[in-house]
Coordinates of C-alpha atoms and ligand atoms in Angstrom, one line a residue:
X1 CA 6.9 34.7 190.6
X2 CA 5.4 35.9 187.3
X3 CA 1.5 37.6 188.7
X4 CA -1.1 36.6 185.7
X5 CA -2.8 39.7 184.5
X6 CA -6.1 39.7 185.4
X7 CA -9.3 40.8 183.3
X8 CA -11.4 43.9 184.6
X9 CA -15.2 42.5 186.3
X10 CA -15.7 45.8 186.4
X11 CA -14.1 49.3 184.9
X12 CA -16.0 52.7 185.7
X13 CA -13.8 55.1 186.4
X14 CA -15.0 59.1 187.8
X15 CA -14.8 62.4 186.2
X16 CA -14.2 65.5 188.3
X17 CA -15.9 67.5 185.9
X18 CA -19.7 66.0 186.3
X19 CA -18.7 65.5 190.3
X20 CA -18.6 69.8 189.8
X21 CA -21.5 70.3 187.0
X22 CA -23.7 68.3 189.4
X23 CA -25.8 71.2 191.9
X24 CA -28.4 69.4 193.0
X25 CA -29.1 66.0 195.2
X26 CA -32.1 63.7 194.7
X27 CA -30.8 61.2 196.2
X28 CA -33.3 58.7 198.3
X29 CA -32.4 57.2 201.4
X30 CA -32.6 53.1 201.2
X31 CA -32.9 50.5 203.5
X32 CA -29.7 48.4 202.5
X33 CA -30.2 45.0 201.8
X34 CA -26.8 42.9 202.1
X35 CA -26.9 40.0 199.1
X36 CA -27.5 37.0 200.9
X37 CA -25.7 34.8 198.4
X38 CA -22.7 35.9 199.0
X39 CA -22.8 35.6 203.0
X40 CA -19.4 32.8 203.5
X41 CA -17.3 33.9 200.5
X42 CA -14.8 35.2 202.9
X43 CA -14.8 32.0 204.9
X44 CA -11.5 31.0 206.6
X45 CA -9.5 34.0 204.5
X46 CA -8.6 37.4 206.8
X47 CA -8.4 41.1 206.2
X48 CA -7.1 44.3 207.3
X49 CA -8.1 47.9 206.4
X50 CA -6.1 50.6 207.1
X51 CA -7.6 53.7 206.9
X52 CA -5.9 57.3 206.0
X53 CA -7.4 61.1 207.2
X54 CA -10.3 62.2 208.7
X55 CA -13.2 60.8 211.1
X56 CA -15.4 60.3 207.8
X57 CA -12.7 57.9 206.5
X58 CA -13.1 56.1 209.9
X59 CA -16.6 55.7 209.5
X60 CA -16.4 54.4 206.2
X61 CA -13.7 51.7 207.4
X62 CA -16.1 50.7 210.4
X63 CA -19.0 49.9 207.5
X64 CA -16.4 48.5 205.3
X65 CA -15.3 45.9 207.9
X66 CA -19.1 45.5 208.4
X67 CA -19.8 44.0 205.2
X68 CA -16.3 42.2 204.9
X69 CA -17.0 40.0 208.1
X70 CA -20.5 39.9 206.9
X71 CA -19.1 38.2 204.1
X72 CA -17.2 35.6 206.3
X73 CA -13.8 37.7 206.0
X74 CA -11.6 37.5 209.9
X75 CA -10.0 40.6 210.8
X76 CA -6.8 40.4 211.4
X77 CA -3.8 42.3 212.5
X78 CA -0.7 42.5 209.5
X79 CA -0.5 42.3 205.8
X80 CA 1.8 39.2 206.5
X81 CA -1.4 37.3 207.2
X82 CA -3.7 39.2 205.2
X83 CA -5.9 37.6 202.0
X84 CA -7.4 40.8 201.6
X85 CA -5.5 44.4 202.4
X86 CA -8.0 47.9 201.8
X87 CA -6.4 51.3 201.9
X88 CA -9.2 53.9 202.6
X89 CA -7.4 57.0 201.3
X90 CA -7.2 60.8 201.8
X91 CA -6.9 63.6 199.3
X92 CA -6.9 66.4 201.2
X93 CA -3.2 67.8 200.5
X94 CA -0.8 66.5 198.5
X95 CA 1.6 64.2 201.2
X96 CA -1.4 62.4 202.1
X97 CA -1.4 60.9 198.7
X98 CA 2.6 60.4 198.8
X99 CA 1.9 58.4 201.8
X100 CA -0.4 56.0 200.1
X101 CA 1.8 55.7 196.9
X102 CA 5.0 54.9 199.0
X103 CA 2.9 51.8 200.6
X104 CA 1.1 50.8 197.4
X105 CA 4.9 50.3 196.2
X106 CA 5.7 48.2 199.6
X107 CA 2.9 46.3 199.4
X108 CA 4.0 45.2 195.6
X109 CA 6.8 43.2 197.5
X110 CA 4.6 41.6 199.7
X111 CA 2.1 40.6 197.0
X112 CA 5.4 39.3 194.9
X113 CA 5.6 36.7 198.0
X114 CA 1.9 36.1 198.3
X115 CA 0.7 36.9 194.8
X116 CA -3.1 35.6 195.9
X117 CA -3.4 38.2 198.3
X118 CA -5.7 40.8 197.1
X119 CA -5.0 44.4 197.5
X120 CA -8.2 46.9 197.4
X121 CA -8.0 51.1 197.4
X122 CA -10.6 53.0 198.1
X123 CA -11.8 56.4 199.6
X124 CA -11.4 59.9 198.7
X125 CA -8.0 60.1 196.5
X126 CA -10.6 57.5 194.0
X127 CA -12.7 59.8 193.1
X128 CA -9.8 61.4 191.2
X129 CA -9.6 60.3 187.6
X130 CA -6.2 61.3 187.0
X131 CA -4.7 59.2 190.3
X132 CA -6.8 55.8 189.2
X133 CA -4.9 56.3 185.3
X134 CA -1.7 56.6 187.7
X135 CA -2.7 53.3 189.7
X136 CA -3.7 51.7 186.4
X137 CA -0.2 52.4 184.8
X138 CA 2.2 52.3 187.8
X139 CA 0.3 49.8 190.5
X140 CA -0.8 46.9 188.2
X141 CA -1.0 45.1 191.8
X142 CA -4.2 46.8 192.8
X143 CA -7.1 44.6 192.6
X144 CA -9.8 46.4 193.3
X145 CA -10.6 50.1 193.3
X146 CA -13.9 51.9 194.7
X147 CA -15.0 55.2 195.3
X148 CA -16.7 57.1 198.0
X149 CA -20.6 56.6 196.9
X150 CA -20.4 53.1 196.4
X151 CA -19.2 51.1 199.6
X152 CA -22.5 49.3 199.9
X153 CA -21.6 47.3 196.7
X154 CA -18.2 46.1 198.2
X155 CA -19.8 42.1 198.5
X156 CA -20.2 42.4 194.5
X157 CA -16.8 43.5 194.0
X158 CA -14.9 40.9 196.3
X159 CA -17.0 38.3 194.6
X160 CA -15.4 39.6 191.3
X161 CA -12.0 39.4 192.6
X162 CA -12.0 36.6 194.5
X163 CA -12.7 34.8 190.9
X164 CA -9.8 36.6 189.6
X165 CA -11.0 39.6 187.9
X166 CA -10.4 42.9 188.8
X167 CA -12.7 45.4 189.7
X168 CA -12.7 49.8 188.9
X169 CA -15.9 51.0 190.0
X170 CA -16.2 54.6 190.8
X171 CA -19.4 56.6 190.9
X172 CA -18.4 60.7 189.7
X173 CA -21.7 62.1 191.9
X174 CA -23.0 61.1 195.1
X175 CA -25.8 58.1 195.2
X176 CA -27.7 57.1 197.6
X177 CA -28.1 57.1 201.4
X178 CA -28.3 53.6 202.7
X179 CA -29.2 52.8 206.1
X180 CA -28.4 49.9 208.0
X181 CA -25.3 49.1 206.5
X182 CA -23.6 46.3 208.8
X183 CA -20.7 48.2 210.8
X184 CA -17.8 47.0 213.0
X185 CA -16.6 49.8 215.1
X186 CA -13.0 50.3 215.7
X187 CA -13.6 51.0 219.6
X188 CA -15.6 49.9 222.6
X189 CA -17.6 52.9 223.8
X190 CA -16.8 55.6 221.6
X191 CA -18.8 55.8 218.4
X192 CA -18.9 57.9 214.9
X193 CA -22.0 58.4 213.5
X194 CA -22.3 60.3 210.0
X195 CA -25.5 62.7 210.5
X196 CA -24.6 64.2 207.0
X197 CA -22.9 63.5 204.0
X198 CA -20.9 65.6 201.2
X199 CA -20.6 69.3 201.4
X200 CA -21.9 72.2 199.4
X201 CA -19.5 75.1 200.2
X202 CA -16.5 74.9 198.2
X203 CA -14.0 76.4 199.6
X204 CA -11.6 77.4 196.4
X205 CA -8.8 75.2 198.3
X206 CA -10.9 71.9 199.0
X207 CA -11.4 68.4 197.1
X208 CA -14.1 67.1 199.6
X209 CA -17.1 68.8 197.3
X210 CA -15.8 66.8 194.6
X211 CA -14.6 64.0 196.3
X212 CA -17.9 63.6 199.0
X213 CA -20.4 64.9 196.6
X214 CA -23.5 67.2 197.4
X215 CA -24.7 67.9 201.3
X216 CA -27.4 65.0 202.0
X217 CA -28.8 64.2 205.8
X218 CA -30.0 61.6 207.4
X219 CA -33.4 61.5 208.9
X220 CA -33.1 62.5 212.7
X221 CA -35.0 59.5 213.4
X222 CA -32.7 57.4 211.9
X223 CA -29.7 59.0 213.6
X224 CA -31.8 59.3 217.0
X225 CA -32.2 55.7 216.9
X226 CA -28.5 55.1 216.1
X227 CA -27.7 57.0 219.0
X228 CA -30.1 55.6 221.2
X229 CA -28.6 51.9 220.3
X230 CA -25.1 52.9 221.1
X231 CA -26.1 53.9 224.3
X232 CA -27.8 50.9 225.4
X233 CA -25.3 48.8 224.2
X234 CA -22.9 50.6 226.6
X235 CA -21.3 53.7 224.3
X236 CA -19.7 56.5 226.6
X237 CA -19.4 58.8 223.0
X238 CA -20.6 59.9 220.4
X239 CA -19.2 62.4 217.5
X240 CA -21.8 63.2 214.9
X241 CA -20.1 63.3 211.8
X242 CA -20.2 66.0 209.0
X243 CA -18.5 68.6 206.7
X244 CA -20.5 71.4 207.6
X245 CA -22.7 69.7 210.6
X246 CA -24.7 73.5 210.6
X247 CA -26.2 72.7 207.1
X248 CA -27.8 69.3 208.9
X249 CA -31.1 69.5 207.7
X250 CA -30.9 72.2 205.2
X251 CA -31.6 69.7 202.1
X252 CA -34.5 67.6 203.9
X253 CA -37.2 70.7 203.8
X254 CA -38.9 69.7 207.4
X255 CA -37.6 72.4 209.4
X256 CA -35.2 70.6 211.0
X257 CA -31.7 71.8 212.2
X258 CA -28.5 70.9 213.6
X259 CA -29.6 72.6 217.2
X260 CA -33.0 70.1 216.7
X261 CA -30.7 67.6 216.6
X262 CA -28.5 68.0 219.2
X263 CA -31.5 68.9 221.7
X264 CA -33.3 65.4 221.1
X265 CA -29.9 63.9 221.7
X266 CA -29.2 65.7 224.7
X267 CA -32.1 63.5 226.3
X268 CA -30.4 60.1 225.0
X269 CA -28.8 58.5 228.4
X270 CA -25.4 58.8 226.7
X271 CA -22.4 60.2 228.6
X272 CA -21.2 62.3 225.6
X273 CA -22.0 64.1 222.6
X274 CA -19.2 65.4 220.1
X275 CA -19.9 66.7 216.5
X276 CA -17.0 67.6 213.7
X277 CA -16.6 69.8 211.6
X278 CA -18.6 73.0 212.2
X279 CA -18.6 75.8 209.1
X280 CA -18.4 79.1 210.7
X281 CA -21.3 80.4 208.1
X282 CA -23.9 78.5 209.3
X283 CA -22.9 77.8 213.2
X284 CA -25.7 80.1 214.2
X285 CA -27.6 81.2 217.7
X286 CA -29.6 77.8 217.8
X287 CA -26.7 76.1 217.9
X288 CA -25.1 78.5 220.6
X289 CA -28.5 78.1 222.8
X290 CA -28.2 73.6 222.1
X291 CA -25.1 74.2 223.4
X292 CA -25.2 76.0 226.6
X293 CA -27.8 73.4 227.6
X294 CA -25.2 71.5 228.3
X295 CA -26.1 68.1 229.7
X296 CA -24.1 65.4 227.1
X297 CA -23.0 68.4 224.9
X298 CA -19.8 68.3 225.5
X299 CA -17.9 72.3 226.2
X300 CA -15.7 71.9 223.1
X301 CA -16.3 73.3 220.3
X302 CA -13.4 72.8 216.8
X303 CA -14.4 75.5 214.9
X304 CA -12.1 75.7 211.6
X305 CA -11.6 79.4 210.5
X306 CA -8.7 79.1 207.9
X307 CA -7.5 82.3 207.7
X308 CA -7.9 86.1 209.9
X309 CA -8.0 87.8 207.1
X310 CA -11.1 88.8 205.0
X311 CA -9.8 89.4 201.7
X312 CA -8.0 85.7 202.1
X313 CA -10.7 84.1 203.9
X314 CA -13.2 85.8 200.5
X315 CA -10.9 84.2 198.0
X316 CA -11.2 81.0 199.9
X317 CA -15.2 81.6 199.4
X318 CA -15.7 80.5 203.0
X319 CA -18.6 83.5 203.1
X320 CA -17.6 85.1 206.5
X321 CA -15.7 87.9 207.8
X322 CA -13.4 87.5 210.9
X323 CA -15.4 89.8 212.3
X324 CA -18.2 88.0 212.3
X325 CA -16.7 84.8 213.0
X326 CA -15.4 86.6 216.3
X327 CA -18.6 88.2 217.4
X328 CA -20.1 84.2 217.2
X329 CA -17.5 83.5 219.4
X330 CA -18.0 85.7 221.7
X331 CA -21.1 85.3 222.5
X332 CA -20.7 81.3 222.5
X333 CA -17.9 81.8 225.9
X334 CA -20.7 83.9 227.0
X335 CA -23.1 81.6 227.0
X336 CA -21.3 78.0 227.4
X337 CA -18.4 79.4 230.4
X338 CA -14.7 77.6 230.1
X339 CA -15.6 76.3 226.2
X340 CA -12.5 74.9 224.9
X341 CA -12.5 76.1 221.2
X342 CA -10.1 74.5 218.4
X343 CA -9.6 75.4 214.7
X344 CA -8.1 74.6 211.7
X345 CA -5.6 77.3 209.7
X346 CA -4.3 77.1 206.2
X347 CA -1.0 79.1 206.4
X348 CA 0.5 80.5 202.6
X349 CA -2.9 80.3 200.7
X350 CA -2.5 81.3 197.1
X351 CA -1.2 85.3 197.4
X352 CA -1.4 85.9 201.3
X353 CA 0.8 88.8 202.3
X354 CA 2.5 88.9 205.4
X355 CA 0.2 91.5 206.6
X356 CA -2.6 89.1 205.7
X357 CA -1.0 86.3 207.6
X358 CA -0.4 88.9 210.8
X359 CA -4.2 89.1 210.7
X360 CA -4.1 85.3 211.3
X361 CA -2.4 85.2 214.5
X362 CA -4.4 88.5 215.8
X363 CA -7.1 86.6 215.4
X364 CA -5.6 83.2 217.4
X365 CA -4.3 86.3 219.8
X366 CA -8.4 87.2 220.3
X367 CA -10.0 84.0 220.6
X368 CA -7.2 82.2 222.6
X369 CA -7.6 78.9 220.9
X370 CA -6.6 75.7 223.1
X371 CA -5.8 73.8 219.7
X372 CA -5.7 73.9 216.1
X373 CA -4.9 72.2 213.1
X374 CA -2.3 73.7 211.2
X375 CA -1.9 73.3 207.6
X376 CA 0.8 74.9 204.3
X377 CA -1.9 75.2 201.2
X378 CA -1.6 72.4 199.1
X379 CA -2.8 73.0 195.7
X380 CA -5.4 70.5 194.5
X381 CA -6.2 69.6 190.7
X382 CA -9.3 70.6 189.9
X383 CA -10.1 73.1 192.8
X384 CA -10.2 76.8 191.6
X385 CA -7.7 77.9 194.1
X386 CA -4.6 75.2 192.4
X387 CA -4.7 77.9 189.3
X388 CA -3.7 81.4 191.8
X389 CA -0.5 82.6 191.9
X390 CA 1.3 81.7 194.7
X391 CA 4.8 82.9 194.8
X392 CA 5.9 82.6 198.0
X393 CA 9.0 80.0 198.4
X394 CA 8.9 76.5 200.3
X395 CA 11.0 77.9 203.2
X396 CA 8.8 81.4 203.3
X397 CA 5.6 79.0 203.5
X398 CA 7.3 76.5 206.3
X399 CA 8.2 79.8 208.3
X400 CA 4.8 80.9 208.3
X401 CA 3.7 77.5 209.6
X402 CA 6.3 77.6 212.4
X403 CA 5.4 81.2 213.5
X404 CA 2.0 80.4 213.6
X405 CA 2.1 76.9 215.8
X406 CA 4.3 78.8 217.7
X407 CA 1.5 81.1 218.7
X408 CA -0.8 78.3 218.9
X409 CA 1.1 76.3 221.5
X410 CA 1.3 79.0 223.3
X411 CA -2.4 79.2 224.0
X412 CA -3.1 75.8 224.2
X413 CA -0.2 75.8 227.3
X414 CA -2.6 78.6 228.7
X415 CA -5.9 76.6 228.0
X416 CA -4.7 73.9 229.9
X417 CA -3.1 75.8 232.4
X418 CA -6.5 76.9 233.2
X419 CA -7.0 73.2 234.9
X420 CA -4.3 72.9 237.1
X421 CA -5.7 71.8 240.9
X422 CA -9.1 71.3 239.1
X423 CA -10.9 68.2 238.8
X424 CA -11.9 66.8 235.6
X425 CA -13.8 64.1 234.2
X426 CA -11.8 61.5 232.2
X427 CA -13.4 58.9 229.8
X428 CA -10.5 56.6 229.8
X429 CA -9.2 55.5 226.8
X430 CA -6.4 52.8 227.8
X431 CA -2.7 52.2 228.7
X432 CA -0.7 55.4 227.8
X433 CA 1.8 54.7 224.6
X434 CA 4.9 55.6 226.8
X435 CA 4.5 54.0 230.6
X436 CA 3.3 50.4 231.6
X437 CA 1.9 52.0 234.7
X438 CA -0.1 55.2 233.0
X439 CA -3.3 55.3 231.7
X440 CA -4.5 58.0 229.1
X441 CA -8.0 59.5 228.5
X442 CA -10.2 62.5 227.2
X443 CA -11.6 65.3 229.7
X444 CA -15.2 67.2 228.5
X445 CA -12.8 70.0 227.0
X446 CA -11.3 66.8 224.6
X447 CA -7.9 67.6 226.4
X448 CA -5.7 64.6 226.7
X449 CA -4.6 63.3 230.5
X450 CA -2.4 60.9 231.9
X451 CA -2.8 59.2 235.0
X452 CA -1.8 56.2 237.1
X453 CA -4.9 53.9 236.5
X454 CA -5.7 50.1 236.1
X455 CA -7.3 48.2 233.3
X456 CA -10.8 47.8 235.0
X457 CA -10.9 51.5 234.4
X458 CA -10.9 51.4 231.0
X459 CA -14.0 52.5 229.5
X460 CA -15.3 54.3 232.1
X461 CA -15.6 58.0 233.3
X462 CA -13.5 58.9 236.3
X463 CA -12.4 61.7 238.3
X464 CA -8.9 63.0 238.0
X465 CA -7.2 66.2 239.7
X466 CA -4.9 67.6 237.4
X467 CA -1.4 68.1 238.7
X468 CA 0.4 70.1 236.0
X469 CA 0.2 71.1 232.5
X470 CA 1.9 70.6 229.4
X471 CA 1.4 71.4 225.6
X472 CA -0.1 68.6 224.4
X473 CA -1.4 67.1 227.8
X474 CA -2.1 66.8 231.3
X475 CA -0.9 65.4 234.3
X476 CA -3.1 64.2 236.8
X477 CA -4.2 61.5 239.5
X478 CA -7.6 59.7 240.3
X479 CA -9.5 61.0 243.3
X480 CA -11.0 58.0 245.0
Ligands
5AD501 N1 -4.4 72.6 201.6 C1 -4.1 72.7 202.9 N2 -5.1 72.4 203.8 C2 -6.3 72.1 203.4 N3 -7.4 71.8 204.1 C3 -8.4 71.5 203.2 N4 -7.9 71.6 202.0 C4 -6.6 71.9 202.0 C5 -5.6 72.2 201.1 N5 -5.8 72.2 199.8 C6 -7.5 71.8 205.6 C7 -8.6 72.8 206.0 C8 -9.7 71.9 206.5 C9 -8.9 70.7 207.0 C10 -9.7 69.5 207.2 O1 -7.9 70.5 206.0 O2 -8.0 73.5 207.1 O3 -10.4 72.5 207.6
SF4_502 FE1 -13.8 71.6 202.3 FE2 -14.9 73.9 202.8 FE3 -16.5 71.7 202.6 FE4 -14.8 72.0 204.7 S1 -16.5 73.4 204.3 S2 -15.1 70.2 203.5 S3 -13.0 73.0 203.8 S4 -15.3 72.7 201.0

């Protein structure tokens, strides 16, 4: 069948230039108001958003289904049924944006079959001027694009395409912050909540500056409250959400910090408290002292370091030393005993020598981490490190990767080791993917465990004595 080519509603499409030019944030934080006129639009038609990379993208997809059933749209669970199909998307190395062109090119046949269905793409890899001329050219099936700052608008553009006009709207710097947005979250009793937005640092290596725009907070009482909701409506978890969740606070000038936040949490009734990502920079004594109050703060801390050396980790511009990121370290096991502590490494960064990448596992070696994300440097157009040299080969790079998770697994065997015979607390998550009869869950030290359960269990907090160990989990059984 022959598709009709459809007139733009809309066409704004980003520059990654003024995204960088842009050093400031003014922007306000609004109560949002959803447009009443268009509440049944999405009457009787159903949708499905599949969402790509990181907790902040989750978020995004839980407000995104918020306004959609707002709207009158049904969830539902494959494209086959879907009116309406929304990729959020990553742009954080390049096979995360392979991924979403191989199914923008699948989802052309299903379209072919169902040309009414609409097809929406939104999220981080937008905000990239060069991939939305790509979509324009090769994926004339898209519908609707939008970017990271303008979700709240999402009625407006469905209203456009559902009268057959397609819709580019992408904003290049950050807007505002809305609160109150409608959300539908994705799980039962664990929650994200964004306590931040953007970042400021610019690491040479990263898009999320110019993809997230400048750092901008929410006002505690508005994430107190948030909180404070969740947990009366029965929510075992929360993980605060941010780039750098240190610099909460930094742009609101009323002396008010990330450790002032996660004290007045810590008297919420809520089982537990997470927060992602920390920035080694700014993770500071505060934060250590919040910490080892313990009480819903859970003993985990993922603490992304990159590199162990300093000349890599200074032509990254990530404005520490290893030294200094150990001596933090340090003194957090000292205060908070039996932390867990995770990371994230880029392996093969523009001109890292293999002496420079032996200072990387010395420093996995000192802190013993019980995880990390491990990651080849993928250059990024625009970012200042996709113009260094980098003349190592593909298989030199892989190597480097393999040595180093080597290392890593080795730890994290250790770190979980360290719980054998031990009783730990489980907030259980549901059936395990490989067993009928197992149940799966996440201990205070966000280590995985399997364990013979039943389905009223799901939800709640229970007691498990670990039997053994492996690398990426634990074995256990529920003491009555
Ligand atoms: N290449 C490889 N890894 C990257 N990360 C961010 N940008 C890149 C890149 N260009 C990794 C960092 C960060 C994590 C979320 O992704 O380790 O902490
Ligand atoms: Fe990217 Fe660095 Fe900001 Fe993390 S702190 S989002 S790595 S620029």
């Amino acid at each position: 069948m022959k598709m009709l080519k459809k007139e733009y509603g809309i066409c704004n499409k980003p520059s990654l230039n003024s995204a960088r030019k842009r050093i400031l944030n003014d922007s306000k934080i609004i109560k949002f108001e959803f447009p009443e006129k268009l509440i049944g639009i999405g009457n009787g038609k159903n949708y499905l958003v599949k969402t790509y990379g990181c907790q902040g993208n989750l978020a995004d997809s839980e407000k995104i289904s918020g306004l959609l059933e707002k709207l009158g749209f049904t969830p539902c669970e494959s494209e086959a049924t879907a009116d309406l199909v929304i990729f959020n998307t990553c742009a954080i190395r390049e096979n995360a944006e392979n991924r979403i062109y191989g199914e923008l090119g699948r989802i052309k046949k299903i379209k072919k079959v169902k040309p009414d269905m609409i097809i929406g793409i939104c999220g981080c890899m937008m905000q990239e001027e060069s991939t939305i001329t790509m979509i324009q050219k090769k994926y004339p099936h898209v519908d609707l694009i939008f970017g990271t700052h303008n979700i709240t608008k999402l009625p407006e553009y469905i209203e456009h395409t559902l009268n057959n006009r397609k819709v580019i709207d992408v904003l290049s710097v950050e807007g505002d912050i809305y609160e109150d947005v409608p959300v539908i979250r994705d799980h039962p009793y664990k929650a994200w909540v964004n306590i931040m937005y953007g970042c400021d640092e610019f690491c040479t290596y990263c898009i999320v500056p110019y993809t997230r725009g400048r750092e901008r907070s929410r006002m505690p009482e508005d994430i107190i409250k948030e909180v404070k909701e969740l947990a009366e409506n029965g929510y075992k978890e929360v993980t605060l959400l941010g780039q750098n969740v240190n610099a909460y606070g930094k742009d609101l000038g009323i002396n008010y910090g990330f450790a002032d936040l996660l004290t007045d949490l810590n008297k919420i009734k809520i089982d537990r408290i997470r927060f992602t990502t920390s920035h080694p920079r700014d993770f500071d004594d505060a934060t250590i002292d919040a910490m080892a109050l313990g009480g819903n703060i859970m003993p985990h801390l993922h603490l992304p370091v990159q590199s162990g050396n300093d000349e890599v980790l200074k032509r990254m511009n990530r404005k520490y030393t290893s030294g200094e990121y150990i001596e933090k370290m340090k003194k957090l096991k000292e205060r908070v005993l039996g932390i867990s502590i995770t990371t994230d490494i880029i392996v093969a960064f523009p001109g890292e020598t293999e002496e420079q990448f032996q200072d990387t596992i010395k420093l996995v070696k000192e802190i013993e981490y019980e995880g990390a994300y491990t990651f080849i440097y993928s250059p990024r157009e625009g970012t200042p490190a996709a113009k260094y040299p980098n003349p190592l080969t593909e298989e030199e790079k892989k190597q480097r990767l393999l040595t180093l998770n080597e290392v890593i697994n080795e730890y994290t065997n250790k770190g979980h080791k360290r719980f054998e015979n031990e009783i730990v607390e489980v907030l259980v998550d549901g059936k395990s993917k490989s067993s009928e009869e197992m149940y799966t869950g996440y201990t205070k030290h966000n280590m995985l465990v399997n364990f013979e359960g039943t389905d009223d269990l799901i939800g709640t907090i229970v007691k498990v004595k670990v039997l053994k160990s492996f690398t990426w989990h634990l074995l256990g059984e529920i003491v009555k």
